[in-house]
Short mmCIF file of C-alpha atoms in Angstrom, two decimals:
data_model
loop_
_atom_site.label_atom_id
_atom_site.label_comp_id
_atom_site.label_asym_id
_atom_site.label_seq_id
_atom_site.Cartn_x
_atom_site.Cartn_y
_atom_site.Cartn_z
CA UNK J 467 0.00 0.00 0.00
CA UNK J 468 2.78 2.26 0.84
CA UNK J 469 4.28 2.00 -2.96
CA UNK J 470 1.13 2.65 -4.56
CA UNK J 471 0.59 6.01 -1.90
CA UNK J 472 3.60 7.26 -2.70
CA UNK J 473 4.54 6.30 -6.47
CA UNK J 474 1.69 4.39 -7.92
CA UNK J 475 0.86 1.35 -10.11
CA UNK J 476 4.40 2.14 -11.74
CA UNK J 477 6.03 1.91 -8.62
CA UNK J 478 5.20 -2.01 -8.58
CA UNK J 479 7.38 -2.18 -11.70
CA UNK J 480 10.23 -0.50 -10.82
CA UNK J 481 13.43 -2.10 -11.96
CA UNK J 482 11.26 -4.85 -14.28
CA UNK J 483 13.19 -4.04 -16.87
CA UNK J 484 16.70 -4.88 -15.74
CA UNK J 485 14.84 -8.13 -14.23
CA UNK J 486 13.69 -9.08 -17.60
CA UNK J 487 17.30 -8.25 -19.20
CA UNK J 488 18.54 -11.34 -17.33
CA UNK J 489 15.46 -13.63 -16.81
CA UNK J 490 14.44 -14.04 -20.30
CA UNK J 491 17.69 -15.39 -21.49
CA UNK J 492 18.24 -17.12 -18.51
CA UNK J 493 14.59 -19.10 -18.72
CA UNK J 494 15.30 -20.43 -22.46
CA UNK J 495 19.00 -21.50 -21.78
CA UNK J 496 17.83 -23.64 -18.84
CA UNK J 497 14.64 -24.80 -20.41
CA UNK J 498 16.50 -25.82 -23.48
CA UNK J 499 19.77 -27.01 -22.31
CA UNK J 500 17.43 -29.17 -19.75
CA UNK J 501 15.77 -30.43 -22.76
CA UNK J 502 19.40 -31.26 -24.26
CA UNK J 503 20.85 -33.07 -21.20
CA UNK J 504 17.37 -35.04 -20.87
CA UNK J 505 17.73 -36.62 -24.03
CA UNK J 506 21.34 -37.71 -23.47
CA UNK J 507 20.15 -39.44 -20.17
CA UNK J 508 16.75 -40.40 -22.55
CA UNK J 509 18.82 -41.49 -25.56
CA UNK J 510 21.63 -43.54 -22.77
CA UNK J 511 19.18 -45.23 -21.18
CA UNK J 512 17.32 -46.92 -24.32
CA UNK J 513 20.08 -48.18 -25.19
CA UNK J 514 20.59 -50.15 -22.24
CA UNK J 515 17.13 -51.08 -22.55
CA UNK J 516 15.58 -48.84 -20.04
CA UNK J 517 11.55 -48.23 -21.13
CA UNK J 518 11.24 -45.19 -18.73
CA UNK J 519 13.56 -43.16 -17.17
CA UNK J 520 12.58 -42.11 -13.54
CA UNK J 521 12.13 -38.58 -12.20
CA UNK J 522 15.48 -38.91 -10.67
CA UNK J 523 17.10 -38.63 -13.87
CA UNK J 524 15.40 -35.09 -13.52
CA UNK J 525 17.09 -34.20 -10.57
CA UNK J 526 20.42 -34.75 -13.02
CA UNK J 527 18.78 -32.82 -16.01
CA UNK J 528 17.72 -30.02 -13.76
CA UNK J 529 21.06 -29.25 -12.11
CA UNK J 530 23.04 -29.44 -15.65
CA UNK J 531 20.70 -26.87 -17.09
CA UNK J 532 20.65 -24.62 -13.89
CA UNK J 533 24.31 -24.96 -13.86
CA UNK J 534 24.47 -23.59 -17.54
CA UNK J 535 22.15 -20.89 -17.39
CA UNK J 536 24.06 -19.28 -14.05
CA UNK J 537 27.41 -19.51 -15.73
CA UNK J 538 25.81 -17.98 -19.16
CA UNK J 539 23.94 -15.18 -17.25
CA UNK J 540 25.27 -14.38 -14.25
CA UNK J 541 26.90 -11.22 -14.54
CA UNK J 542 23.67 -9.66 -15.33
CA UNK J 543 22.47 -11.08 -12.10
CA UNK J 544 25.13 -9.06 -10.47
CA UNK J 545 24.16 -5.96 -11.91
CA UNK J 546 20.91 -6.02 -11.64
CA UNK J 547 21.55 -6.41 -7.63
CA UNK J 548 23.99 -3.88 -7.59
CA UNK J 549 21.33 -1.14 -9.32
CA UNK J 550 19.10 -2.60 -6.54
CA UNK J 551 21.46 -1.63 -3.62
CA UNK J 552 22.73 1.73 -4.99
CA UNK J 553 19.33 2.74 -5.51
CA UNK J 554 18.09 1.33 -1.84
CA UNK J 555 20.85 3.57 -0.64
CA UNK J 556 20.53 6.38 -2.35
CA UNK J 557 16.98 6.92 -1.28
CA UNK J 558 17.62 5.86 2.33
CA UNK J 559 20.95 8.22 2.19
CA UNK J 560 18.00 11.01 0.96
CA UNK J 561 15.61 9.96 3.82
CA UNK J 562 18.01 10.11 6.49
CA UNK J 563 18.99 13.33 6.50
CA UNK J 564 22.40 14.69 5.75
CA UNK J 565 23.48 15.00 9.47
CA UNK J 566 22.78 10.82 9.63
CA UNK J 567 24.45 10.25 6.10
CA UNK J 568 27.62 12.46 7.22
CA UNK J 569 28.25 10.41 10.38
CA UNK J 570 27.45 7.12 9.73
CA UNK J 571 25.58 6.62 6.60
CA UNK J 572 21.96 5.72 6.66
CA UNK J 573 22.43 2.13 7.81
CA UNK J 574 23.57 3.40 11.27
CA UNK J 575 21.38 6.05 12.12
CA UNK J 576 18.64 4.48 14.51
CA UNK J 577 15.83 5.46 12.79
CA UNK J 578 17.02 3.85 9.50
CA UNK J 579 18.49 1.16 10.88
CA UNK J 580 15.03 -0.07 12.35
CA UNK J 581 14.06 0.65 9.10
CA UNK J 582 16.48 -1.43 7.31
CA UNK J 583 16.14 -4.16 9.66
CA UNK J 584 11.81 -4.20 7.86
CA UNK J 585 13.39 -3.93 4.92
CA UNK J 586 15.48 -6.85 5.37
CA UNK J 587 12.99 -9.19 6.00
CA UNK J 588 11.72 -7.92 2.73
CA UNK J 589 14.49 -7.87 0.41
CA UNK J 590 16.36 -10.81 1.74
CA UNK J 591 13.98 -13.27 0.48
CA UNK J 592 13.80 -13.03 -3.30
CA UNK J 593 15.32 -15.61 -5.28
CA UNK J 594 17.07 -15.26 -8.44
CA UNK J 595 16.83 -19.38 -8.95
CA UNK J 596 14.71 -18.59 -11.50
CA UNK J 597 14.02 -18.63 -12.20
CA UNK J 598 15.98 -17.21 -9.80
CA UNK J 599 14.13 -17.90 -9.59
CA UNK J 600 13.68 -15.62 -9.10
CA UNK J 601 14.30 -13.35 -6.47
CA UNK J 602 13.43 -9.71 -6.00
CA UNK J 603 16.88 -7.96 -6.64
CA UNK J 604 16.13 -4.72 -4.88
CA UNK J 605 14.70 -6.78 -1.94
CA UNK J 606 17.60 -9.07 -1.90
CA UNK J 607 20.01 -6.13 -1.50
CA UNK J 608 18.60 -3.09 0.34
CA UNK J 609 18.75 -4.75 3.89
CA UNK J 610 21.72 -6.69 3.55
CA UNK J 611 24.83 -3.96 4.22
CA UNK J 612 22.34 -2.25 6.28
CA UNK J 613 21.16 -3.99 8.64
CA UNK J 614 23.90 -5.95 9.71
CA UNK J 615 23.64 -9.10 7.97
CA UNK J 616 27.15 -9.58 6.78
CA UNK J 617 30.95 -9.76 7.75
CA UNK J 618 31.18 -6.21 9.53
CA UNK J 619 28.43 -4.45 7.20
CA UNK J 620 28.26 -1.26 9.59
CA UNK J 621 32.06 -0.68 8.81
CA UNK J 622 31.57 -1.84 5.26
CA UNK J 623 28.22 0.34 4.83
CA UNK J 624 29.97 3.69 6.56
CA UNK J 625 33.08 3.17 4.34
CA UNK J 626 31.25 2.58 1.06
CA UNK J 627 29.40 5.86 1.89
CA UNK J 628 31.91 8.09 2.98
CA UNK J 629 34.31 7.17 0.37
CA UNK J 630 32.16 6.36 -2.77
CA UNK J 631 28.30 6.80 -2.28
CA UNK J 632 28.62 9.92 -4.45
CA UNK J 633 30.01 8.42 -7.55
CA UNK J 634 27.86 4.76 -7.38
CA UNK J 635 24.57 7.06 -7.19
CA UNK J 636 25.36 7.84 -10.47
CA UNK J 637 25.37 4.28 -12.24
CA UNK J 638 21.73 4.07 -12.17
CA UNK J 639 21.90 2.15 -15.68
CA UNK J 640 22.99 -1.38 -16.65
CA UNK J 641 25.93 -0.30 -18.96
CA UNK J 642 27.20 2.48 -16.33
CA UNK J 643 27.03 -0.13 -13.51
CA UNK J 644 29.01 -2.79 -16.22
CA UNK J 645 31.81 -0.01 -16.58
CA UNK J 646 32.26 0.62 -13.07
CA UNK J 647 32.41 -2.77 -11.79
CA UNK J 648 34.82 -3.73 -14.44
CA UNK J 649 37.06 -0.30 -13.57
CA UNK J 650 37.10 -0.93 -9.79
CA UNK J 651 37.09 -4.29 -9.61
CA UNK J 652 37.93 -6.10 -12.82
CA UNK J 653 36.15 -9.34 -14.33
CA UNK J 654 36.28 -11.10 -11.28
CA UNK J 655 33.67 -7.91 -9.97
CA UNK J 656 30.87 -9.55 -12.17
CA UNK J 657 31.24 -12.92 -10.51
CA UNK J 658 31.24 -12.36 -7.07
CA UNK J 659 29.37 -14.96 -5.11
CA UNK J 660 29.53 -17.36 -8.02
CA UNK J 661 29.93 -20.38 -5.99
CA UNK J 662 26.97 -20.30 -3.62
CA UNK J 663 24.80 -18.99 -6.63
CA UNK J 664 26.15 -22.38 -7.94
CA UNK J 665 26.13 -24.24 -4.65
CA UNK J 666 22.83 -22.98 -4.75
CA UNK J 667 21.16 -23.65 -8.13
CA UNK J 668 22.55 -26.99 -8.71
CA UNK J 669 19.95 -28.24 -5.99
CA UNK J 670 17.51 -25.95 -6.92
CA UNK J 671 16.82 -26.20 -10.19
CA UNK J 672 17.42 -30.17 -9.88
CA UNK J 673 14.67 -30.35 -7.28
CA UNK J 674 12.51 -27.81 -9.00
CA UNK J 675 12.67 -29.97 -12.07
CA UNK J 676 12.49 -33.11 -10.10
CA UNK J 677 9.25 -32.58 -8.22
CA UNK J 678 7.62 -31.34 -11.31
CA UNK J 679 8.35 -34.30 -13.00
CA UNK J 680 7.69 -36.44 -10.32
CA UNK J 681 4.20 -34.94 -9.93
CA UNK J 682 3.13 -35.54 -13.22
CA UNK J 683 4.52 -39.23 -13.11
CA UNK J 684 2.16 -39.54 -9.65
CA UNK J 685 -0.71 -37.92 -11.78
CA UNK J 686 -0.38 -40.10 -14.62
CA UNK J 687 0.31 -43.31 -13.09
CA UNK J 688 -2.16 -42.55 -9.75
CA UNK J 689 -4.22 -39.83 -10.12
CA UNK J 690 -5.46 -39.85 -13.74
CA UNK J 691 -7.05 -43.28 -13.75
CA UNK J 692 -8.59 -43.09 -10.35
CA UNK J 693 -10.69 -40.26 -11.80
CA UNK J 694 -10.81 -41.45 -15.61
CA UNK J 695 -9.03 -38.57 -16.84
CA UNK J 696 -7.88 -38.86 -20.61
CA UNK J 697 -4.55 -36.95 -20.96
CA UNK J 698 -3.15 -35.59 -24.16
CA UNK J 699 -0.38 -37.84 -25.55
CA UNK J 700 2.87 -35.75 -26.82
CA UNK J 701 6.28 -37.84 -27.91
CA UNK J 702 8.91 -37.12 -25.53
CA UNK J 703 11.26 -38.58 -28.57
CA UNK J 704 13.12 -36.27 -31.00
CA UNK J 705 11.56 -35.99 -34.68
CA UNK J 706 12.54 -39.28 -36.47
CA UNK J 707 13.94 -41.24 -33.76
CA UNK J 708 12.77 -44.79 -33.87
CA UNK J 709 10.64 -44.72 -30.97
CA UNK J 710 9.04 -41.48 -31.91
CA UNK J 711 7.96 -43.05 -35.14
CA UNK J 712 6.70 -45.70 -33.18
CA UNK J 713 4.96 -43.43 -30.61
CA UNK J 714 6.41 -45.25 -28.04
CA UNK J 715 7.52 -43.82 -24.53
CA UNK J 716 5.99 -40.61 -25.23
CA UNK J 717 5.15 -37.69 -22.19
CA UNK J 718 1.71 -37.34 -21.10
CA UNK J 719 0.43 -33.83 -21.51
CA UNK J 720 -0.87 -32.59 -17.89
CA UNK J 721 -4.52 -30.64 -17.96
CA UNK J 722 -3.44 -26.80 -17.24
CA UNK J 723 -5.31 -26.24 -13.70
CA UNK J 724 -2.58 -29.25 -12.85
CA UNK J 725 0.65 -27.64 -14.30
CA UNK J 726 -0.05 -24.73 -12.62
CA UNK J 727 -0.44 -26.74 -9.34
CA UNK J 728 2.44 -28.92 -9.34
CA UNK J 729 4.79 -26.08 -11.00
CA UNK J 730 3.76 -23.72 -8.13
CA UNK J 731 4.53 -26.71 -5.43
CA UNK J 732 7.63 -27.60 -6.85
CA UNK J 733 9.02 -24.30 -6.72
CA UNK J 734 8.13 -23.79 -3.04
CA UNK J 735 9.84 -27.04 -1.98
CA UNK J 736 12.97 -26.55 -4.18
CA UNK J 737 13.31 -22.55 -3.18
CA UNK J 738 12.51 -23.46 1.30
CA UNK J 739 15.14 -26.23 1.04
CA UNK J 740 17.79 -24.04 -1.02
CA UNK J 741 17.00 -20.52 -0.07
CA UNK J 742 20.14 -19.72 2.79
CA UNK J 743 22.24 -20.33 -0.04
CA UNK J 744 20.84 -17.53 -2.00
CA UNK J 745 20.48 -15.00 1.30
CA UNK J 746 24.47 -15.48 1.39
CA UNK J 747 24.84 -15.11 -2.44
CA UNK J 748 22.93 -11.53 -2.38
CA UNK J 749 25.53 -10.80 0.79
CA UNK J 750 28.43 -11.47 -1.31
CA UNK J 751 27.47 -9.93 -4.19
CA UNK J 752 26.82 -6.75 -2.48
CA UNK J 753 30.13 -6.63 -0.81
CA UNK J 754 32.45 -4.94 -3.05
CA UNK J 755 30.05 -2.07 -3.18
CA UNK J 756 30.93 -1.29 0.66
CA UNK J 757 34.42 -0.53 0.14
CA UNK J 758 35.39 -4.50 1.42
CA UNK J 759 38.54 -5.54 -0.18
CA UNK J 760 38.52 -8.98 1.68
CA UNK J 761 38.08 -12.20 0.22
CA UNK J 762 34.70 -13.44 1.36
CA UNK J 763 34.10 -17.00 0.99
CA UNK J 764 30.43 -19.21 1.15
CA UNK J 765 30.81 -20.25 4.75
CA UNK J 766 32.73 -17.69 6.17
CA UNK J 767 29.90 -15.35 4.94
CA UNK J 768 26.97 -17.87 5.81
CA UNK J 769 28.29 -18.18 9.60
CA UNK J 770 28.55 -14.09 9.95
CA UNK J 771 25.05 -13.98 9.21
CA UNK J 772 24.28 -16.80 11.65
CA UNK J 773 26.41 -14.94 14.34
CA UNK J 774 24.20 -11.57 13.46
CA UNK J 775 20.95 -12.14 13.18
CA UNK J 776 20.81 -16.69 14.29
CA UNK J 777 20.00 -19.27 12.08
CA UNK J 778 16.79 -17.32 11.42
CA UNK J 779 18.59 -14.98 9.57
CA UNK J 780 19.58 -17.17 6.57
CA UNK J 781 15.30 -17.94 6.02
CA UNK J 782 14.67 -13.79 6.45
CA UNK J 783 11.86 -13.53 3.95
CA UNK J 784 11.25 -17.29 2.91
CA UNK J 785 7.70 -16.34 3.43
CA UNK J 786 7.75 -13.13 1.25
CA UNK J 787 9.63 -15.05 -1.39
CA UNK J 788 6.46 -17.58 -1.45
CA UNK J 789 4.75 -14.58 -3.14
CA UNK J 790 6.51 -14.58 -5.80
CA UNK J 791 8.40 -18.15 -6.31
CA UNK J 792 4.95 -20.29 -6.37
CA UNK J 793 3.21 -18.26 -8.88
CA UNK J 794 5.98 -17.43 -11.00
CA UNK J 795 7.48 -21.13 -11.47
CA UNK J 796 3.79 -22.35 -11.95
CA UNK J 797 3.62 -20.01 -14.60
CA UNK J 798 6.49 -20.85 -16.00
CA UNK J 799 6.16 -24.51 -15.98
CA UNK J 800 2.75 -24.06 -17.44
CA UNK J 801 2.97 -21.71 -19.99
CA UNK J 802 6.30 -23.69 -21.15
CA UNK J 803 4.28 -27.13 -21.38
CA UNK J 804 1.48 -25.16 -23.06
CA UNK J 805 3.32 -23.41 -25.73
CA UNK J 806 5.49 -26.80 -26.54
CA UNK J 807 1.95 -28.45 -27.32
CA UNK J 808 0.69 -25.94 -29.32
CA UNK J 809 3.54 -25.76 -31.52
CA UNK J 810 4.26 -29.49 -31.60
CA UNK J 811 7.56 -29.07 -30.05
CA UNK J 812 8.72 -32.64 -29.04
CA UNK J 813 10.19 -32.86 -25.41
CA UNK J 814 9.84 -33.98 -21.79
CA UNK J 815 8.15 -31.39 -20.12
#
């Protein structure tokens, strides 16, 4: 309510554009590189005479793809949190007050730093899995220097504003952002917190796939019959392969109010039982902004956050993040299923 008082249906899609810059070409390279790596494991087992590979082989499939669409994409993922947390600061550097900013930047003045602490809750719990994931960038970031949730973050937050608040409030753009990371900190900038992200994703998108594919197996081998349901029958086979000419161990096409269902479960199981990973991914990728010329690694960074705010701190807006994980990977999942059938696209999902 408070967005829409003060800046109105626009204000709800505030920084959608640099989201979409990295989740569209994230969301075909891991739909289609799962695709890829699911018909290796399809084509491996026929020929040792498997009939029908088991959801497992999804958890495989999954990761693979996850895996390739981080490595492909994530310096846009960097950037787009790093627009997130300059412009988080900038506007609580504005709110403040110059006498707070001066002393102690606006993550130490009391006021807000109670504020950032709400905020926190807030941003912490979006989820780039993707899908992303996919996890609210300017949530992820404006609590995390500020309100203490990382390796020194006062210190970090103070230094970062007295020394170089001035010049980050100006790379309010993609391509300025790009420049300056790659000026200050080199390459290596664009991939900070690479190996949780990875850590991260490989379970992630392996679980997300593998519950949606175990779902539909359930529904087709359980459900289906016990209410005579008829479901669509689409060849999971590539054009011209023997056993697509045969229409033999083909997919069976889910009814949409289903998709939707088990797409929106499967991405609240996969994002609760990965999310910590991602709060401490956000952390790290954040940290070069402060000023912090340490080397931060997965754990050391996981168990400051656990010393800060308790093991509670690492789930800080799970529930938020329900919001927008469940109906965004149902979406996905269905409109990806949907738009296969209807152009006779041959694959698993």
């Amino acid at each position: 309510m408070h967005i829409l008082e003060t800046e109105g249906v626009p204000g709800l899609y505030r920084g959608n554009v640099a989201c979409c810059v990295r989740i569209v070409p994230y969301s075909a390279i891991a739909f289609s590189s799962y695709e890829f790596f699911r018909r290796q494991l399809s084509a491996a087992g026929h020929r040792k005479g498997t009939q029908r590979l088991s959801a497992g082989w999804d958890l495989l499939a999954g990761a693979a793809s996850g895996a390739t669409a981080t490595l492909l994409t994530y310096p846009l993922d960097t950037l787009r949190t790093r627009l997130a947390w300059v412009t988080a600061q900038t506007r609580c550097g504005s709110a403040s007050g110059a006498s707070a900013s001066s002393s102690s930047g606006c993550s130490t003045s009391s006021a807000s730093s109670s504020a950032s602490g709400r905020v926190a809750g807030v941003v912490t719990g979006a989820s780039t899995h993707g899908g992303h994931g996919a996890m609210s960038s300017a949530a992820a970031t404006a609590g995390l220097g500020a309100a203490g949730m990382g390796p020194g973050s006062a210190a970090l937050a103070a230094a970062g504003n007295a020394g170089s608040a001035g010049h980050l409030a100006q790379q309010r753009r993609i391509s300025h952002m790009a420049i300056y990371t790659l000026r200050t900190e080199g390459v290596t900038g664009l991939y900070r917190g690479l190996m949780p992200t990875l850590y991260g994703i490989l379970p992630y998108a392996g679980l997300k796939f593998y519950f949606y594919a175990l779902s539909k197996q359930w529904y087709k081998d359980v459900l289906a019959p016990s209410l005579g349901h008829t479901v669509t029958h689409v060849s999971t086979e590539p054009s011209g392969s023997a056993h697509n000419r045969h229409g033999e161990h083909g997919q069976q096409r889910l009814p949409l109010p289903y998709m939707l269902v088990f797409g929106g479960v499967s991405g609240l199981l996969a994002q609760t039982l990965t999310f910590p990973l991602d709060v401490v991914r956000r952390q790290m990728q954040v940290a070069g902004l402060h000023g912090s010329s340490a080397e931060l690694t997965t754990f050391g960074t996981a168990a400051a956050i656990v010393k800060a705010g308790g093991v509670r701190g690492l789930f800080r807006g799970l529930s938020l993040n329900y919001i927008k994980v469940v109906p965004s990977t149902a979406i996905g999942f269905a409109s990806y299923d949907m738009l296969k059938s209807y152009l006779d696209v041959k694959g698993n999902l």
